[in-house]
mmCIF file of C-alpha atoms in Angstrom:
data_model
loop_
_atom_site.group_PDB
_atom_site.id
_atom_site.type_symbol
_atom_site.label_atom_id
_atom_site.label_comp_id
_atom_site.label_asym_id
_atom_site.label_seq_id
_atom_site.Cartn_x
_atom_site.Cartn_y
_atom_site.Cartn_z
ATOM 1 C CA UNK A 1 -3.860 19.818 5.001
ATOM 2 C CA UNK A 2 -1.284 19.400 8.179
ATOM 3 C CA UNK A 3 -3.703 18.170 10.667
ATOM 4 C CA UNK A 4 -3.180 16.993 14.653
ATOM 5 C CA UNK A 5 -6.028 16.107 17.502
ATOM 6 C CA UNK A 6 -5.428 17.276 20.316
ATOM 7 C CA UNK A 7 -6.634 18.564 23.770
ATOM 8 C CA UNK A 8 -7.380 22.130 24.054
ATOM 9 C CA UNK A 9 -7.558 24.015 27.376
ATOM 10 C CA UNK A 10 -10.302 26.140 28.271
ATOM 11 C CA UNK A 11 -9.547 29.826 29.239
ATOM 12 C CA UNK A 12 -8.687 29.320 33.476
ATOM 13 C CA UNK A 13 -6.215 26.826 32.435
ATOM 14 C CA UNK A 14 -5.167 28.117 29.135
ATOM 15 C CA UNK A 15 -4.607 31.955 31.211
ATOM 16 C CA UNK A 16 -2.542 29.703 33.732
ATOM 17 C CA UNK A 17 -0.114 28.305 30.936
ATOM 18 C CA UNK A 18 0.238 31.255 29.415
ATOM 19 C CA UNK A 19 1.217 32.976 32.746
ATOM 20 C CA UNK A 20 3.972 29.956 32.867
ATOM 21 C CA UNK A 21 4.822 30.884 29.460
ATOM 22 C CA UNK A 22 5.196 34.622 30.081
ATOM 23 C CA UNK A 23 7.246 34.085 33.599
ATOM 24 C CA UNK A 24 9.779 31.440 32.105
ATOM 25 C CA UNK A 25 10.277 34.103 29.129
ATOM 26 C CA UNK A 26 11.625 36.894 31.556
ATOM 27 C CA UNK A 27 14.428 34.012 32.033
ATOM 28 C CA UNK A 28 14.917 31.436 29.534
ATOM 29 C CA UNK A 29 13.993 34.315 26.080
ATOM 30 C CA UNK A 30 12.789 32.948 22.898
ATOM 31 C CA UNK A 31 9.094 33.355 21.916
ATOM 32 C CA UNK A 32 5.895 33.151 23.744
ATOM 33 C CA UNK A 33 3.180 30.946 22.111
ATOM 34 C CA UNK A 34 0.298 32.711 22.058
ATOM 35 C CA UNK A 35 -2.431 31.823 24.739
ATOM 36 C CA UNK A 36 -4.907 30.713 22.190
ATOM 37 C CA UNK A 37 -2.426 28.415 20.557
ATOM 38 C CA UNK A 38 -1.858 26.362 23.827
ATOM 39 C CA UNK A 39 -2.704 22.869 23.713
ATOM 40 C CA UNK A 40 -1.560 19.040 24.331
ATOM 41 C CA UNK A 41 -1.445 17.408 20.597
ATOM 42 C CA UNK A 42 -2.480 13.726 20.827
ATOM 43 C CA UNK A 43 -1.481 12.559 17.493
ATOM 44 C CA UNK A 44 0.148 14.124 14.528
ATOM 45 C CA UNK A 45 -1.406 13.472 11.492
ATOM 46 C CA UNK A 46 0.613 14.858 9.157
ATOM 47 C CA UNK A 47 -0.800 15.429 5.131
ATOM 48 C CA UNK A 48 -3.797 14.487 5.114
ATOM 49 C CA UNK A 49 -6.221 14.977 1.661
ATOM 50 C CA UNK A 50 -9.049 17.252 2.259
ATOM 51 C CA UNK A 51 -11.106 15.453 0.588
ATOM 52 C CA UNK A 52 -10.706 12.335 3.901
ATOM 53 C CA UNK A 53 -11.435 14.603 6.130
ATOM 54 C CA UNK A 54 -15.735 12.970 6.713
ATOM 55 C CA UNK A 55 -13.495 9.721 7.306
ATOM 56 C CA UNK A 56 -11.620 11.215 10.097
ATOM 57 C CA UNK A 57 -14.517 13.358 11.369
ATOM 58 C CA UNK A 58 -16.422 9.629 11.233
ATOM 59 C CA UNK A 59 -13.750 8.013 13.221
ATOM 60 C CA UNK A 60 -13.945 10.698 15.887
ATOM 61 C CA UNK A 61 -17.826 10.748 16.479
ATOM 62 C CA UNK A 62 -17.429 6.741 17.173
ATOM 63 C CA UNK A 63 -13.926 7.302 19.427
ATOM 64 C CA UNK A 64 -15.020 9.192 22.970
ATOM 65 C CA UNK A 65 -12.682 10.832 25.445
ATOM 66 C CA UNK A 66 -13.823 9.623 29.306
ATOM 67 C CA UNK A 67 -13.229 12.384 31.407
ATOM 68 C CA UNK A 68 -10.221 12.998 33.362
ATOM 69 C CA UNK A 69 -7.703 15.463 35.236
ATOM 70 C CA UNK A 70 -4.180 16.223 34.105
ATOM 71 C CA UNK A 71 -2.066 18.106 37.094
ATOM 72 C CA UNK A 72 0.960 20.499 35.642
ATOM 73 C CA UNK A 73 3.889 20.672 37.771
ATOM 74 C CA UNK A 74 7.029 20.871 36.057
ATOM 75 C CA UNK A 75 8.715 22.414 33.435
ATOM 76 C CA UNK A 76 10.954 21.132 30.864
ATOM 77 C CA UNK A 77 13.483 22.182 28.672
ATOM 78 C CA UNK A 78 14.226 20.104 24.640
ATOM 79 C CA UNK A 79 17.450 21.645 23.921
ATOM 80 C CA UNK A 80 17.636 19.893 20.812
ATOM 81 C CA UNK A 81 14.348 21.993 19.687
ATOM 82 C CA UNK A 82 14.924 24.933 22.133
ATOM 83 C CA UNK A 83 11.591 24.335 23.191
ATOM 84 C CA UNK A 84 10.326 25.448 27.407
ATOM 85 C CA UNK A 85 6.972 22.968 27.900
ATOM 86 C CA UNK A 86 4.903 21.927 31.258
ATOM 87 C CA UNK A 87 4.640 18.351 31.695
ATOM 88 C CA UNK A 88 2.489 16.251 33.993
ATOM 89 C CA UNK A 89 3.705 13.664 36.055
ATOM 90 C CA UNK A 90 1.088 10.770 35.307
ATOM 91 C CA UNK A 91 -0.978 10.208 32.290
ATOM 92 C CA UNK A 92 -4.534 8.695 32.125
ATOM 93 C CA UNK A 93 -4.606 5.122 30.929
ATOM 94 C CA UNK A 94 -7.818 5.844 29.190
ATOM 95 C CA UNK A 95 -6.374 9.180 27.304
ATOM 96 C CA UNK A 96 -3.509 7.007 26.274
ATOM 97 C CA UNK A 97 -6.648 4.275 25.565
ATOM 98 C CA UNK A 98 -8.406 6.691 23.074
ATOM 99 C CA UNK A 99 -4.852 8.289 21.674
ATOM 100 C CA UNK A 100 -3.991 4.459 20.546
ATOM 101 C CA UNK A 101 -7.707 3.553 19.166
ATOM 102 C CA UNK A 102 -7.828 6.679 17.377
ATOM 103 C CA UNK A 103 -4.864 6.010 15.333
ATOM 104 C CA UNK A 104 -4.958 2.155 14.938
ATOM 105 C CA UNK A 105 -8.608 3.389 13.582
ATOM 106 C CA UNK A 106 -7.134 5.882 11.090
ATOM 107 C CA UNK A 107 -4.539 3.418 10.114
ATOM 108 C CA UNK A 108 -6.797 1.000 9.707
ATOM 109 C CA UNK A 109 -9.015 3.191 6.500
ATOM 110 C CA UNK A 110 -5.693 3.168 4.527
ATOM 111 C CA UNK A 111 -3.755 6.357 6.243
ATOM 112 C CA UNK A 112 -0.030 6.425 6.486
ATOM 113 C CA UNK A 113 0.454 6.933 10.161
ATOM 114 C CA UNK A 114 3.922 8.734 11.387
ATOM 115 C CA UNK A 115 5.098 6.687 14.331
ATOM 116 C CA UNK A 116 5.623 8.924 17.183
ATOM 117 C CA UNK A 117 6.541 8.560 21.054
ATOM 118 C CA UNK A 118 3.275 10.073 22.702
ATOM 119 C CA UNK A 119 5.333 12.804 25.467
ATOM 120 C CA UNK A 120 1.924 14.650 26.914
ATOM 121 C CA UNK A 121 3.041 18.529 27.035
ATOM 122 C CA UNK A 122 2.013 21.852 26.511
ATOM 123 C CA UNK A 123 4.982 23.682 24.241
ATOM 124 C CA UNK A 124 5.560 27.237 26.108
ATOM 125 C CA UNK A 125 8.002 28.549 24.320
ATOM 126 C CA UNK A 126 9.744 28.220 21.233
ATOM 127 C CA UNK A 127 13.880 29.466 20.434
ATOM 128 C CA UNK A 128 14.088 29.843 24.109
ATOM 129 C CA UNK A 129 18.268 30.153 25.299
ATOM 130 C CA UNK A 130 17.688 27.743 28.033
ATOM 131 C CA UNK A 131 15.925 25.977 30.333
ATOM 132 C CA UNK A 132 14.391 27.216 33.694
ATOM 133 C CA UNK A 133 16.053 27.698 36.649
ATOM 134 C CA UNK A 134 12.929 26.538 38.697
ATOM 135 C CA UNK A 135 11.107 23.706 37.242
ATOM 136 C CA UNK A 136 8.146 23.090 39.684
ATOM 137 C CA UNK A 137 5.328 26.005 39.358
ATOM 138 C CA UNK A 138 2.249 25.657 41.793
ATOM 139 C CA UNK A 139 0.378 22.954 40.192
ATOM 140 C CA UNK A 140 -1.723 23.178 37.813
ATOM 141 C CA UNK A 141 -5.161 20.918 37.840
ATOM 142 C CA UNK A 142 -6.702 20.460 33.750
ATOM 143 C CA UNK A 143 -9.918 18.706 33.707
ATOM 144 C CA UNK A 144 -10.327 17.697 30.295
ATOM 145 C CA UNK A 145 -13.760 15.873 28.814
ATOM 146 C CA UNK A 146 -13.073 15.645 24.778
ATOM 147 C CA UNK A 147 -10.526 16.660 22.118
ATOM 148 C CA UNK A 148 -10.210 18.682 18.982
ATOM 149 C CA UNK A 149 -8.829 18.382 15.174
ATOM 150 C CA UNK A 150 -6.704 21.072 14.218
ATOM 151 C CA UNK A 151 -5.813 22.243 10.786
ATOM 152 C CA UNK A 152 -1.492 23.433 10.846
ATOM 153 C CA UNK A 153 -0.597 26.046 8.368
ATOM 154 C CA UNK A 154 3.197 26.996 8.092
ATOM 155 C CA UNK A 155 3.780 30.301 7.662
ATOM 156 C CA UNK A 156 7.318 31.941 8.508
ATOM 157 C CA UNK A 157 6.238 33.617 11.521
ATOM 158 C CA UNK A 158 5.679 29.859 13.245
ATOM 159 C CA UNK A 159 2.149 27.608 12.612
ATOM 160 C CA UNK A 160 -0.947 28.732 12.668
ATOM 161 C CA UNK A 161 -4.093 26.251 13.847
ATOM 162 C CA UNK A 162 -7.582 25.964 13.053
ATOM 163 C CA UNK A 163 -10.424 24.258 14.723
ATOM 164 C CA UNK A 164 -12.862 22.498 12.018
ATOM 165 C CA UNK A 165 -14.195 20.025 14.601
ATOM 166 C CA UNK A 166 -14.333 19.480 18.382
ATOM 167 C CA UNK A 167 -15.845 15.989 20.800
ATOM 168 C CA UNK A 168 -16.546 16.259 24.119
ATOM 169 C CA UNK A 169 -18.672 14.334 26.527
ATOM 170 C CA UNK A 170 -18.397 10.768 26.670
ATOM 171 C CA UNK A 171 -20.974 9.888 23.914
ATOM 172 C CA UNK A 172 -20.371 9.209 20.329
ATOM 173 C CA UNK A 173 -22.323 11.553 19.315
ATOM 174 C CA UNK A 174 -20.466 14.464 20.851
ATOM 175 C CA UNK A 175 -18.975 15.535 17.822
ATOM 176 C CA UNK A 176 -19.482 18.935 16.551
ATOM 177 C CA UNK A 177 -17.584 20.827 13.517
ATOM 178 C CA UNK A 178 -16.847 24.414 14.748
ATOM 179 C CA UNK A 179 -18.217 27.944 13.292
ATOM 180 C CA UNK A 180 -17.849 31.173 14.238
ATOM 181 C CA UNK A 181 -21.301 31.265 15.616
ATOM 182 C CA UNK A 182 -21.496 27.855 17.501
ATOM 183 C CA UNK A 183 -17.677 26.955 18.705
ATOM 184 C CA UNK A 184 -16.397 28.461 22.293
ATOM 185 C CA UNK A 185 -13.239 28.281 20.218
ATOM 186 C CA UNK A 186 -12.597 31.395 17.950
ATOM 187 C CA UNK A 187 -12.336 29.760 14.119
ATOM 188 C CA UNK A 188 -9.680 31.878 13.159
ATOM 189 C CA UNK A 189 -6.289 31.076 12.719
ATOM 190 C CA UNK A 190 -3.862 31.671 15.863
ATOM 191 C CA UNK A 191 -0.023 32.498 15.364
ATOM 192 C CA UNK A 192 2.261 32.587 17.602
ATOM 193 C CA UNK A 193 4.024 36.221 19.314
ATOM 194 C CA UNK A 194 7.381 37.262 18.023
#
């Protein structure tokens, strides 16, 4: 399974990005992720065997997130990837803190770990023609207070994600895997819009 953790909005801030995402479209064209799919992917974690996955859900119960506040106020523009994404201008120490322990924690039970530059975004749009013309938006204020692990599945319309597990609160025992019945995250699959 292609698995990430990452940070996923709730809907106030989620509707907000997605507004972003719809507004740069009218400009910059390519495809609009769709407003469930928005999030800020910590670590990529690449293949990982199913049968791991009480390892990783282990790690995560004993690995916290301290609540903080990410502020949106920019836009940028990967040409390379012809991706539109809204960046913040500073970056917690102590999300950085639990990215870092999180990995050095999976690496450390035997994982392969891809090595990866951590550049906090949100991903907007995807095949878009160009950048936008005006990068600064209103800010945007995210308070986030845990982190999820998401299940990738490629499909040729783009990825679709999964939630099997979620951890908020600043306790280790904040850990919860998601159902339909308990999650205030849908657990079906979300594409993106073509």
């Amino acid at each position: 399974m292609r698995l990430f953790l990452a940070l996923w909005p709730g809907p106030g801030v989620r509707a907000q990005l997605h507004d972003w995402a719809v507004s740069a479209h009218a400009e910059c064209g390519g495809r609009v992720l769709r407003a469930q799919t928005l999030h800020l992917t910590l670590a990529f974690l690449d293949e990982v065997d199913p049968a791991r996955l009480p390892v990783l859900l282990a790690l995560m119960q004993r690995t916290p997130l301290e609540p903080f506040t990410l502020t949106f106020d920019h836009l940028g523009y990967w040409s390379d990837r012809k991706i539109v994404w809204a960046g913040a201008p500073t970056v917690p120490d102590n999300l950085i803190a639990t990215r870092d322990t999180l990995l050095s924690q999976w690496r450390a039970t035997g994982a392969r770990v891809v090595t990866q530059t951590f550049r906090p975004h949100v991903s907007l749009l995807r095949h878009a023609r160009r950048a936008p013309s005006d990068p600064h938006p209103h800010p945007l204020v995210w308070h986030c207070d845990g982190y999820v692990l998401v299940h990738s599945v490629r499909t040729p319309r783009g990825p679709h994600y999964r939630v099997l597990a979620e951890h908020y609160g600043a306790q280790p025992d904040g850990l919860t895997a998601t159902s339909a019945e308990k999650s205030p995250i849908p657990a079906t699959q979300y594409g993106i819009v073509g």
